[in-house]
Each structure stands twice: as structure tokens, then as C-alpha cells.
């Protein structure tokens, strides 16, 4: 009796430990949020730093989406800013044109905002499909050109729509987003992408990257997964775009030029393509570092460029060096893994 | 006659520009058989395999797998129907571990949907645990367990070949196509490979069709042998018939040659 009782206790203990480990990233994020909020209240942190942090987190989301397309599935897309634009403009259209957000009672605002994010995700996803589908016929450099053209077309189209400000830019968007919103969507992005990448779906994407003919002979419909990666990568960028729109309160087509797309590529490859960790570390570091170098004024971009060149020379797999933070890798049921290790 | 053959090829042909790489190829393989295709370099053997796996669309002819014409299906459907292969130049997922290679090959056995995956529902967790066991057990059966966590490209050549074989088996095929499995092996390794192939046929209950240059291997283990040259079938028969077939000897050794 007592023996089995102890067994049960140990079981519960292990279960608790596992749950704690599972939740620890969330707890970490909450602690981080509280710490930042406290430091701001206590005026240790300037609002400017928090602004940089929020841009950094949004860039992380966009880069994680790009990572799925380029890093995991091995496509070469350089039109990621186009998807951000689709998300930003469509969500802003929902809150600004469809509803008059500021006139809404404050209880329904979060719902309308969530709706706008949903619209942003769907719109970007549709564009992800539209661009992903035909671009399967082209590979490598050619695909890059197609996606580049796509990004520029989006920008050109936005300029032609007077309702969203056309070439003058879209102003009057409610500045509704704060750090909490961004952290929540940042966490959700990581969670969904991690679940996807470390599942059979993600493995299929990886097999497309490694050798798509061999993948086909494993019964994997590589077309499906390449398109799926494009769609999910675009949705991620679209949601990030929605946050961006409601953080800035103002959008201009030139914010989403191919130069912006190149930034995301640089974040990804500097951080380490293929892993979520790489995307996050790269986007965060390269958002913050140039801000810290502002005191160098004109020399800032020279130093920034130099850092990139040196890093690619001496650390070609990026800052993360191809490694995933272990808490991002889902664990299998522990008992089974033990059995396996014996075998 | 008897039951439907697992594989039946009618008048198969393919042209690459001016080159008729395979021409009017007929072939029948019964369930459980071990067939061999031999022929000089450039005879069109690999091209036949490429058509049997959907990689090249043939210009003429039909391929019946278990009685069904599968010409024109996408490559992954050939695998879904039950045809698996290895490549003459090994095509493993080089940067991934042996275990990952096998896991990817078990893709078709995954039964959870995209939304379950995105939310990592318990069913995903369960299936992934089972999958890991299945993959490890397969690696173990092919004496590859010790390499499970090694990067494929870091493995010795012979082990890579074995891993590619394991990966093909992981798709649970009915027909296994082996393209020059003995390439680059020494006589001892070839001997071991012969045993392995026979063992695989019985253990995994697969029909095997193999391409080989290595005469000894083909003569020892194949039930029947087909000889191709310049894309055409030039002889067919039991190993002992092929050994003395004049056309075969000529194709391999020129007029007046001898095995
Ligand atoms: N994709 C292709 N395009 C053009 N020619 C090809 C192609 N694949 C194979 N060939 C040609 O077809 C012939 C048969 O090749 P192959 O089937 O690889 O011979 P083998 O019997 O040595 O396996 C060769 O002359 C080869 O050059
Ligand atoms: Mg060949």
C-alpha cells in the first residue's frame, strides 16, 4: 500500500515538474513583461526603449514567418515586406474604415482589434497562396525575382487605392497596440510555429529543403508543403503587420519596399536560418544594435555593415549557429524516450 | 494464369531529344519475386526506374502496379501506391540524422491533421512517440541503431547505402527498386549485401527489382534476369540461361567473349 502510494506521489511530482517546464517560457515572458512595466513606471526605462523593443518583437514575428519559407522549407522569398503590408493595410482598413474604432465603446475595441488581426492574417494568407502557388514552377534565383516583383506590386497597388491614403500614406489608425498585445502575439507565433516545425508537417517542409526529389519519393507532396509554408509564413507576417499598423498609427507604402524585405532576410541569415531561435535572435539583435549605434551618426551604417560582413565570414550559420533553444523543441513522453535510448 | 503480377510494363519508352533512352520495354514481375536488370552503362536501366517512380513521364507505354495503370501520377503517388526506391548516387537527406531520415520516410503513416499539429494536441504527442519507436525499431532491424543520431553525410559509405535502404523500407513498400546497391563495395561487402537483400525480401515481404553491374550478386540472388542494351530488352531468363546467352555475352564482352 505505502509503496504504491509513494509511486503515485512520485508520478505526480514528475508530472508537476514536466508541467512547470512546459510553462516556464510563459512564466519567463510574464516576468519579463512585469519587469519592463515596472522599470518604465519607475522611469528607469525610457519610453523610447520600449518602442524599440516592440519594433524588435514585431520584426521577430515577421522573420519567424520568413524562416518557415526560406530557412525551413528552403525556398528563397524576398518579398516578405509585401505580406506585412497586406496585413498592416487590411487590418487598418478594418479598424479605421469599417469601424470607427475610437468611437467604439472600450469593451468592444479588443474584439474589433482581434477581428482586424484575423482579417490581416487571412488577407496575407491569401496572398501567400497566390504567390506561393505559381512560384513553385520557378526555383532559386528565379523564385527570388518573382517574390521581389510581388512585393513591389503590392506597394504599387496600395499607392493606387485612395481609401487607404494612396501615395500620401494611411493616417488616423488607432494607436491601440501596446507591449502586452505584442508579447501575446509574439508568444503565440512562437508556439504555433514551433508546433508546426516539430511535427510531420514541418519535417515534410525540411525534406523539401534537403532534397525535394527524394522527399517526393518518400510519398511527400512537396507542392503542398511549399505552398503551406508560404501561406503560414505570410499569415505570420500579416499578423505582425496588423500590430505594426496599430503601433505606428500611420502607414506609408514606402515602408514596405524591397529594402524592408531585405532587412528581414538579413535578420534571418544573421540570426541563423532554419531555426526559430535564429530568427528571433537575429531580428532582435539587429533591431536593437543599430539603435544603440545612433551616437555614431553617419558611421552607424558603416559599422552595422561591417558587423554583418564579419559575422557572415566567421559565423556563417548565424548567431544561433543552427541550434534551437532547447525549450522550443517539444519533448516526447519521457517514458518512451527512455525505452528508445536503451534500444 | 495466376494472380495479377505486382508489376507489369507494356511497351514502355522514353525519348530525350534525339535519344531513344528506353524503347518498347516489356516486363512482368510476380509478387514476392526478386528480379534483376543488367546491362552496360548508359543502357537505360536507371531511366526505367525513373519511369517506375514517376520521375520521368514515359513517351509511350503503360506501367501497371497491382493491375492499375499508374503512368501520369505524380511522383509521391507512386510511393503511396507502394513503390519505393534507392538511388544510384545515394540521395539521403544529408544534413539530417539517420533517425530524421527515417522519420521523414514514415510521413505517410502520420494520421494527425494540420490543426492538431498547430495546437500540438495529445494525439500528436502520442503519434510522435510511437513514430520514434517505429523508426528506432526499423533502424535496429537493419543494424543502424547506433547511428540514429549521426548526421547522414558523416556515415561511412556502406552505412549510407544501408540507411537509404532502410529509408525506402520505411515507406512500407510492396515493390522495392534498388539501383546498383552494390556500387563501390568490396567483395566481402557484396556478399553481406546479397544476404541482406534476401533477408529483406522475406522479412519485409517485399517484391524486389534491382539493377546491378555486379554479375556475381545478380546471378546469386535473382530469380530471373532481364538484360537491356541501348534502351532495348535483349534477353530475359533464369540466371543460368543468361550466363550462356550469346547476345548478353556480346553486349558485355564483345563478340567471342566469355563469362
Ligand atoms: N534526363 C535526361 N536527359 C537526357 N538524357 C538522359 C536523361 N536521363 C538519362 N539520359 C540518357 O539516357 C541514357 C540511359 O541512361 P541511364 O538510364 O542512366 O543508364 P544506365 O543504364 O547506366 O542506368 C544515357 O545515354 C543517358 O545519358
Ligand atoms: Mg544507372
Tab-separated table of N, CA, C and O in Angstrom, chain A residues 191-196 198-201 203-204 206-223 225 228 232 330-333 336-337 339-341 343, chain B residues 53 55 74-76 79-80 83 85 87 91-96 100 103-105 107-108 110 112-114 117-120 124-125 128-129 131-133 136 140 145 167-168 171:
chain	number	residue	atom	x	y	z
A	191	UNK	N	4.754	29.722	-30.488
A	191	UNK	CA	4.139	28.452	-30.126
A	191	UNK	C	3.620	27.707	-31.358
A	191	UNK	O	3.914	26.532	-31.571
A	192	UNK	N	2.854	28.424	-32.186
A	192	UNK	CA	2.307	27.765	-33.379
A	192	UNK	C	3.417	27.305	-34.327
A	192	UNK	O	3.371	26.190	-34.849
A	193	UNK	N	4.394	28.154	-34.528
A	193	UNK	CA	5.443	27.788	-35.479
A	193	UNK	C	6.274	26.629	-34.961
A	193	UNK	O	6.657	25.727	-35.709
A	194	UNK	N	6.527	26.630	-33.679
A	194	UNK	CA	7.268	25.515	-33.090
A	194	UNK	C	6.471	24.222	-33.251
A	194	UNK	O	6.996	23.192	-33.662
A	195	UNK	N	5.171	24.294	-32.955
A	195	UNK	CA	4.339	23.101	-33.101
A	195	UNK	C	4.350	22.606	-34.543
A	195	UNK	O	4.391	21.403	-34.798
A	196	UNK	N	4.301	23.544	-35.455
A	196	UNK	CA	4.277	23.170	-36.873
A	196	UNK	C	5.613	22.559	-37.292
A	196	UNK	O	5.652	21.463	-37.851
A	198	UNK	N	8.050	21.268	-35.592
A	198	UNK	CA	8.396	19.986	-34.978
A	198	UNK	C	7.242	18.994	-35.054
A	198	UNK	O	6.930	18.304	-34.096
A	199	UNK	N	6.597	18.966	-36.216
A	199	UNK	CA	5.573	17.950	-36.462
A	199	UNK	C	5.883	17.338	-37.816
A	199	UNK	O	6.834	17.745	-38.493
A	200	UNK	N	5.058	16.387	-38.229
A	200	UNK	CA	5.276	15.760	-39.534
A	200	UNK	C	5.216	16.804	-40.648
A	200	UNK	O	5.884	16.666	-41.674
A	201	UNK	N	4.417	17.848	-40.430
A	201	UNK	CA	4.291	18.902	-41.447
A	201	UNK	C	5.613	19.648	-41.611
A	201	UNK	O	6.078	19.870	-42.734
A	203	UNK	N	8.531	18.548	-40.745
A	203	UNK	CA	9.535	17.632	-41.302
A	203	UNK	C	9.405	17.541	-42.809
A	203	UNK	O	10.402	17.456	-43.520
A	204	UNK	N	8.152	17.539	-43.288
A	204	UNK	CA	7.947	17.486	-44.738
A	204	UNK	C	8.552	18.734	-45.383
A	204	UNK	O	9.181	18.650	-46.442
A	206	UNK	N	11.053	20.464	-44.222
A	206	UNK	CA	12.507	20.311	-44.168
A	206	UNK	C	12.975	19.384	-45.286
A	206	UNK	O	13.997	19.630	-45.918
A	207	UNK	N	12.198	18.341	-45.559
A	207	UNK	CA	12.617	17.413	-46.611
A	207	UNK	C	12.595	18.103	-47.978
A	207	UNK	O	13.402	17.779	-48.845
A	208	UNK	N	11.695	19.068	-48.164
A	208	UNK	CA	11.699	19.850	-49.415
A	208	UNK	C	13.002	20.619	-49.536
A	208	UNK	O	13.567	20.744	-50.621
A	209	UNK	N	13.448	21.159	-48.412
A	209	UNK	CA	14.686	21.934	-48.421
A	209	UNK	C	15.887	21.029	-48.695
A	209	UNK	O	16.760	21.357	-49.481
A	210	UNK	N	15.897	19.856	-48.078
A	210	UNK	CA	17.074	18.999	-48.167
A	210	UNK	C	17.221	18.358	-49.540
A	210	UNK	O	18.324	18.258	-50.061
A	211	UNK	N	16.126	17.874	-50.108
A	211	UNK	CA	16.189	17.219	-51.415
A	211	UNK	C	14.757	16.956	-51.849
A	211	UNK	O	14.140	15.982	-51.424
A	212	UNK	N	14.218	17.830	-52.687
A	212	UNK	CA	12.771	17.694	-52.915
A	212	UNK	C	12.408	16.490	-53.777
A	212	UNK	O	11.305	15.971	-53.656
A	213	UNK	N	13.345	15.996	-54.572
A	213	UNK	CA	13.037	14.776	-55.325
A	213	UNK	C	12.980	13.571	-54.384
A	213	UNK	O	12.042	12.771	-54.416
A	214	UNK	N	13.985	13.478	-53.525
A	214	UNK	CA	13.978	12.380	-52.553
A	214	UNK	C	12.730	12.469	-51.682
A	214	UNK	O	12.119	11.456	-51.351
A	215	UNK	N	12.336	13.691	-51.322
A	215	UNK	CA	11.139	13.871	-50.498
A	215	UNK	C	9.917	13.316	-51.222
A	215	UNK	O	9.102	12.608	-50.628
A	216	UNK	N	9.802	13.615	-52.510
A	216	UNK	CA	8.677	13.080	-53.289
A	216	UNK	C	8.684	11.560	-53.258
A	216	UNK	O	7.634	10.930	-53.117
A	217	UNK	N	9.866	10.974	-53.376
A	217	UNK	CA	9.913	9.508	-53.371
A	217	UNK	C	9.666	8.939	-51.972
A	217	UNK	O	9.590	7.724	-51.812
A	218	UNK	N	9.533	9.791	-50.985
A	218	UNK	CA	9.079	9.342	-49.661
A	218	UNK	C	7.564	9.496	-49.553
A	218	UNK	O	6.998	9.380	-48.468
A	219	UNK	N	6.909	9.833	-50.664
A	219	UNK	CA	5.453	9.977	-50.643
A	219	UNK	C	4.996	11.353	-50.187
A	219	UNK	O	3.821	11.548	-49.885
A	220	UNK	N	5.933	12.289	-50.149
A	220	UNK	CA	5.587	13.635	-49.676
A	220	UNK	C	5.236	14.519	-50.863
A	220	UNK	O	6.025	14.638	-51.807
A	221	UNK	N	4.053	15.107	-50.810
A	221	UNK	CA	3.637	16.021	-51.867
A	221	UNK	C	4.322	17.357	-51.622
A	221	UNK	O	3.837	18.188	-50.860
A	222	UNK	N	5.452	17.547	-52.243
A	222	UNK	CA	6.272	18.724	-51.911
A	222	UNK	C	5.554	20.022	-52.281
A	222	UNK	O	5.742	21.037	-51.613
A	223	UNK	N	4.726	19.975	-53.318
A	223	UNK	CA	3.968	21.177	-53.702
A	223	UNK	C	3.116	21.664	-52.536
A	223	UNK	O	3.129	22.843	-52.186
A	225	UNK	N	3.460	21.264	-49.370
A	225	UNK	CA	4.190	21.822	-48.239
A	225	UNK	C	4.860	23.137	-48.574
A	225	UNK	O	4.980	24.021	-47.721
A	228	UNK	N	2.045	25.537	-48.402
A	228	UNK	CA	1.660	25.689	-46.996
A	228	UNK	C	2.646	26.586	-46.245
A	228	UNK	O	2.236	27.454	-45.474
A	232	UNK	N	1.592	29.996	-44.356
A	232	UNK	CA	1.796	30.229	-42.917
A	232	UNK	C	2.791	31.356	-42.687
A	232	UNK	O	2.593	32.211	-41.809
A	330	UNK	N	9.819	20.466	-28.750
A	330	UNK	CA	8.862	19.699	-27.944
A	330	UNK	C	9.470	18.368	-27.507
A	330	UNK	O	10.205	17.748	-28.264
A	331	UNK	N	9.146	17.991	-26.274
A	331	UNK	CA	9.617	16.693	-25.796
A	331	UNK	C	8.562	15.638	-26.044
A	331	UNK	O	7.374	15.921	-26.001
A	332	UNK	N	9.030	14.424	-26.256
A	332	UNK	CA	8.088	13.313	-26.358
A	332	UNK	C	7.843	12.802	-24.948
A	332	UNK	O	8.549	13.183	-24.015
A	333	UNK	N	6.852	11.956	-24.801
A	333	UNK	CA	6.561	11.392	-23.485
A	333	UNK	C	7.832	10.763	-22.939
A	333	UNK	O	8.467	9.958	-23.613
A	336	UNK	N	8.736	6.781	-22.927
A	336	UNK	CA	9.029	6.180	-24.226
A	336	UNK	C	10.446	6.509	-24.680
A	336	UNK	O	11.131	5.687	-25.237
A	337	UNK	N	10.874	7.764	-24.439
A	337	UNK	CA	12.223	8.125	-24.872
A	337	UNK	C	13.260	7.266	-24.174
A	337	UNK	O	14.244	6.878	-24.784
A	339	UNK	N	12.905	4.181	-23.115
A	339	UNK	CA	12.912	2.875	-23.768
A	339	UNK	C	13.733	2.912	-25.041
A	339	UNK	O	14.532	2.047	-25.328
A	340	UNK	N	13.500	3.999	-25.793
A	340	UNK	CA	14.167	4.128	-27.069
A	340	UNK	C	15.674	4.199	-26.903
A	340	UNK	O	16.426	3.577	-27.633
A	341	UNK	N	16.088	4.953	-25.872
A	341	UNK	CA	17.524	5.099	-25.708
A	341	UNK	C	18.206	3.775	-25.374
A	341	UNK	O	19.359	3.569	-25.735
A	343	UNK	N	17.226	0.909	-26.626
A	343	UNK	CA	17.159	0.067	-27.818
A	343	UNK	C	18.241	0.269	-28.839
A	343	UNK	O	18.976	1.152	-29.005
B	53	UNK	N	9.061	5.239	-61.003
B	53	UNK	CA	8.790	6.019	-59.797
B	53	UNK	C	8.204	7.379	-60.139
B	53	UNK	O	8.127	8.263	-59.286
B	55	UNK	N	9.336	9.764	-61.951
B	55	UNK	CA	10.239	10.912	-62.096
B	55	UNK	C	10.300	11.377	-63.556
B	55	UNK	O	10.269	12.565	-63.826
B	74	UNK	N	1.607	11.785	-60.058
B	74	UNK	CA	2.770	12.499	-59.516
B	74	UNK	C	3.682	11.542	-58.747
B	74	UNK	O	3.239	10.479	-58.307
B	75	UNK	N	4.924	11.938	-58.603
B	75	UNK	CA	5.935	11.056	-58.002
B	75	UNK	C	5.482	10.509	-56.653
B	75	UNK	O	5.571	9.312	-56.391
B	76	UNK	N	4.939	11.407	-55.797
B	76	UNK	CA	4.612	10.949	-54.443
B	76	UNK	C	3.506	9.895	-54.448
B	76	UNK	O	3.434	9.074	-53.552
B	79	UNK	N	4.868	6.401	-54.701
B	79	UNK	CA	5.287	5.891	-53.395
B	79	UNK	C	4.069	5.484	-52.581
B	79	UNK	O	4.090	4.483	-51.874
B	80	UNK	N	3.005	6.277	-52.686
B	80	UNK	CA	1.783	5.944	-51.952
B	80	UNK	C	1.196	4.618	-52.415
B	80	UNK	O	0.673	3.850	-51.629
B	83	UNK	N	5.512	1.797	-54.267
B	83	UNK	CA	6.800	1.589	-54.918
B	83	UNK	C	7.835	2.476	-54.228
B	83	UNK	O	7.638	3.676	-54.105
B	85	UNK	N	12.217	3.250	-53.676
B	85	UNK	CA	13.470	3.038	-54.399
B	85	UNK	C	14.673	3.561	-53.631
B	85	UNK	O	14.546	4.362	-52.704
B	87	UNK	N	18.639	5.220	-54.786
B	87	UNK	CA	19.225	5.894	-55.940
B	87	UNK	C	20.644	5.388	-56.196
B	87	UNK	O	21.354	4.996	-55.282
B	91	UNK	N	20.857	9.392	-52.315
B	91	UNK	CA	20.193	10.685	-52.100
B	91	UNK	C	19.553	10.738	-50.737
B	91	UNK	O	18.340	10.875	-50.605
B	92	UNK	N	20.364	10.636	-49.711
B	92	UNK	CA	19.834	10.796	-48.355
B	92	UNK	C	19.614	12.275	-48.076
B	92	UNK	O	20.103	13.128	-48.824
B	93	UNK	N	18.870	12.571	-47.012
B	93	UNK	CA	18.814	13.946	-46.533
B	93	UNK	C	20.095	14.132	-45.721
B	93	UNK	O	20.134	13.836	-44.527
B	94	UNK	N	21.119	14.601	-46.401
B	94	UNK	CA	22.492	14.532	-45.879
B	94	UNK	C	22.702	15.260	-44.559
B	94	UNK	O	23.470	14.817	-43.713
B	95	UNK	N	22.042	16.404	-44.421
B	95	UNK	CA	22.300	17.230	-43.243
B	95	UNK	C	21.510	16.749	-42.026
B	95	UNK	O	21.675	17.293	-40.942
B	96	UNK	N	20.645	15.778	-42.232
B	96	UNK	CA	19.804	15.320	-41.123
B	96	UNK	C	20.343	14.012	-40.556
B	96	UNK	O	21.087	13.290	-41.219
B	100	UNK	N	16.134	11.086	-38.350
B	100	UNK	CA	15.281	12.052	-39.061
B	100	UNK	C	14.980	11.558	-40.477
B	100	UNK	O	13.870	11.729	-40.977
B	103	UNK	N	12.305	9.078	-40.093
B	103	UNK	CA	11.070	9.733	-39.648
B	103	UNK	C	10.363	10.388	-40.831
B	103	UNK	O	9.142	10.318	-40.961
B	104	UNK	N	11.139	11.047	-41.677
B	104	UNK	CA	10.543	11.699	-42.845
B	104	UNK	C	9.921	10.651	-43.766
B	104	UNK	O	8.844	10.847	-44.323
B	105	UNK	N	10.595	9.520	-43.881
B	105	UNK	CA	10.078	8.470	-44.762
B	105	UNK	C	8.792	7.841	-44.216
B	105	UNK	O	8.040	7.217	-44.957
B	107	UNK	N	6.393	9.521	-43.220
B	107	UNK	CA	5.416	10.596	-43.346
B	107	UNK	C	3.999	10.098	-43.633
B	107	UNK	O	3.022	10.588	-43.086
B	108	UNK	N	3.904	9.105	-44.533
B	108	UNK	CA	2.583	8.641	-44.948
B	108	UNK	C	1.818	7.971	-43.809
B	108	UNK	O	0.609	7.823	-43.886
B	110	UNK	N	1.586	9.135	-40.830
B	110	UNK	CA	1.134	10.139	-39.862
B	110	UNK	C	-0.344	10.403	-40.068
B	110	UNK	O	-0.796	10.626	-41.180
B	112	UNK	N	-2.369	12.554	-38.005
B	112	UNK	CA	-2.994	13.736	-37.405
B	112	UNK	C	-3.060	14.875	-38.422
B	112	UNK	O	-2.255	14.969	-39.323
B	113	UNK	N	-4.046	15.738	-38.235
B	113	UNK	CA	-4.269	16.823	-39.181
B	113	UNK	C	-3.450	18.059	-38.861
B	113	UNK	O	-2.805	18.144	-37.812
B	114	UNK	N	-3.527	19.016	-39.775
B	114	UNK	CA	-2.755	20.251	-39.622
B	114	UNK	C	-3.121	20.990	-38.334
B	114	UNK	O	-2.246	21.486	-37.626
B	117	UNK	N	-1.725	19.455	-35.354
B	117	UNK	CA	-0.286	19.735	-35.289
B	117	UNK	C	-0.038	21.136	-34.767
B	117	UNK	O	0.803	21.341	-33.890
B	118	UNK	N	-0.792	22.104	-35.281
B	118	UNK	CA	-0.571	23.501	-34.871
B	118	UNK	C	-0.821	23.685	-33.372
B	118	UNK	O	-0.166	24.483	-32.720
B	119	UNK	N	-1.800	22.936	-32.835
B	119	UNK	CA	-2.091	23.059	-31.413
B	119	UNK	C	-1.378	21.992	-30.591
B	119	UNK	O	-1.553	21.921	-29.396
B	120	UNK	N	-0.604	21.197	-31.261
B	120	UNK	CA	0.074	20.059	-30.642
B	120	UNK	C	-0.847	19.338	-29.653
B	120	UNK	O	-0.574	19.255	-28.450
B	124	UNK	N	-1.116	14.194	-31.312
B	124	UNK	CA	0.160	14.433	-31.995
B	124	UNK	C	1.294	13.882	-31.147
B	124	UNK	O	2.172	13.149	-31.623
B	125	UNK	N	1.246	14.253	-29.876
B	125	UNK	CA	2.245	13.795	-28.929
B	125	UNK	C	2.345	12.263	-28.950
B	125	UNK	O	3.426	11.698	-29.005
B	128	UNK	N	3.712	10.931	-32.294
B	128	UNK	CA	5.142	11.212	-32.428
B	128	UNK	C	5.968	10.248	-31.566
B	128	UNK	O	7.052	9.837	-31.957
B	129	UNK	N	5.443	9.912	-30.398
B	129	UNK	CA	6.151	8.950	-29.553
B	129	UNK	C	6.194	7.576	-30.209
B	129	UNK	O	7.240	6.927	-30.246
B	131	UNK	N	5.917	6.961	-33.342
B	131	UNK	CA	6.730	7.087	-34.536
B	131	UNK	C	8.203	6.903	-34.207
B	131	UNK	O	8.937	6.209	-34.901
B	132	UNK	N	8.611	7.546	-33.122
B	132	UNK	CA	10.006	7.435	-32.714
B	132	UNK	C	10.361	5.971	-32.462
B	132	UNK	O	11.411	5.494	-32.859
B	133	UNK	N	9.432	5.262	-31.820
B	133	UNK	CA	9.700	3.845	-31.557
B	133	UNK	C	9.773	3.038	-32.843
B	133	UNK	O	10.659	2.202	-33.017
B	136	UNK	N	13.076	3.800	-34.568
B	136	UNK	CA	14.219	3.189	-33.892
B	136	UNK	C	14.225	1.687	-34.103
B	136	UNK	O	15.280	1.087	-34.273
B	140	UNK	N	17.075	-0.432	-35.868
B	140	UNK	CA	17.651	-1.554	-35.150
B	140	UNK	C	17.662	-2.822	-36.005
B	140	UNK	O	18.648	-3.541	-36.062
B	145	UNK	N	20.939	1.191	-35.498
B	145	UNK	CA	20.516	1.926	-34.297
B	145	UNK	C	21.640	2.795	-33.746
B	145	UNK	O	21.408	3.919	-33.312
B	167	UNK	N	15.444	3.635	-45.349
B	167	UNK	CA	14.522	4.737	-45.602
B	167	UNK	C	13.464	4.328	-46.622
B	167	UNK	O	12.288	4.652	-46.472
B	168	UNK	N	13.889	3.586	-47.655
B	168	UNK	CA	12.916	3.108	-48.639
B	168	UNK	C	11.929	2.154	-47.966
B	168	UNK	O	10.724	2.219	-48.194
B	171	UNK	N	8.814	3.415	-45.972
B	171	UNK	CA	7.566	3.823	-46.626
B	171	UNK	C	6.605	2.640	-46.765
B	171	UNK	O	5.562	2.767	-47.394
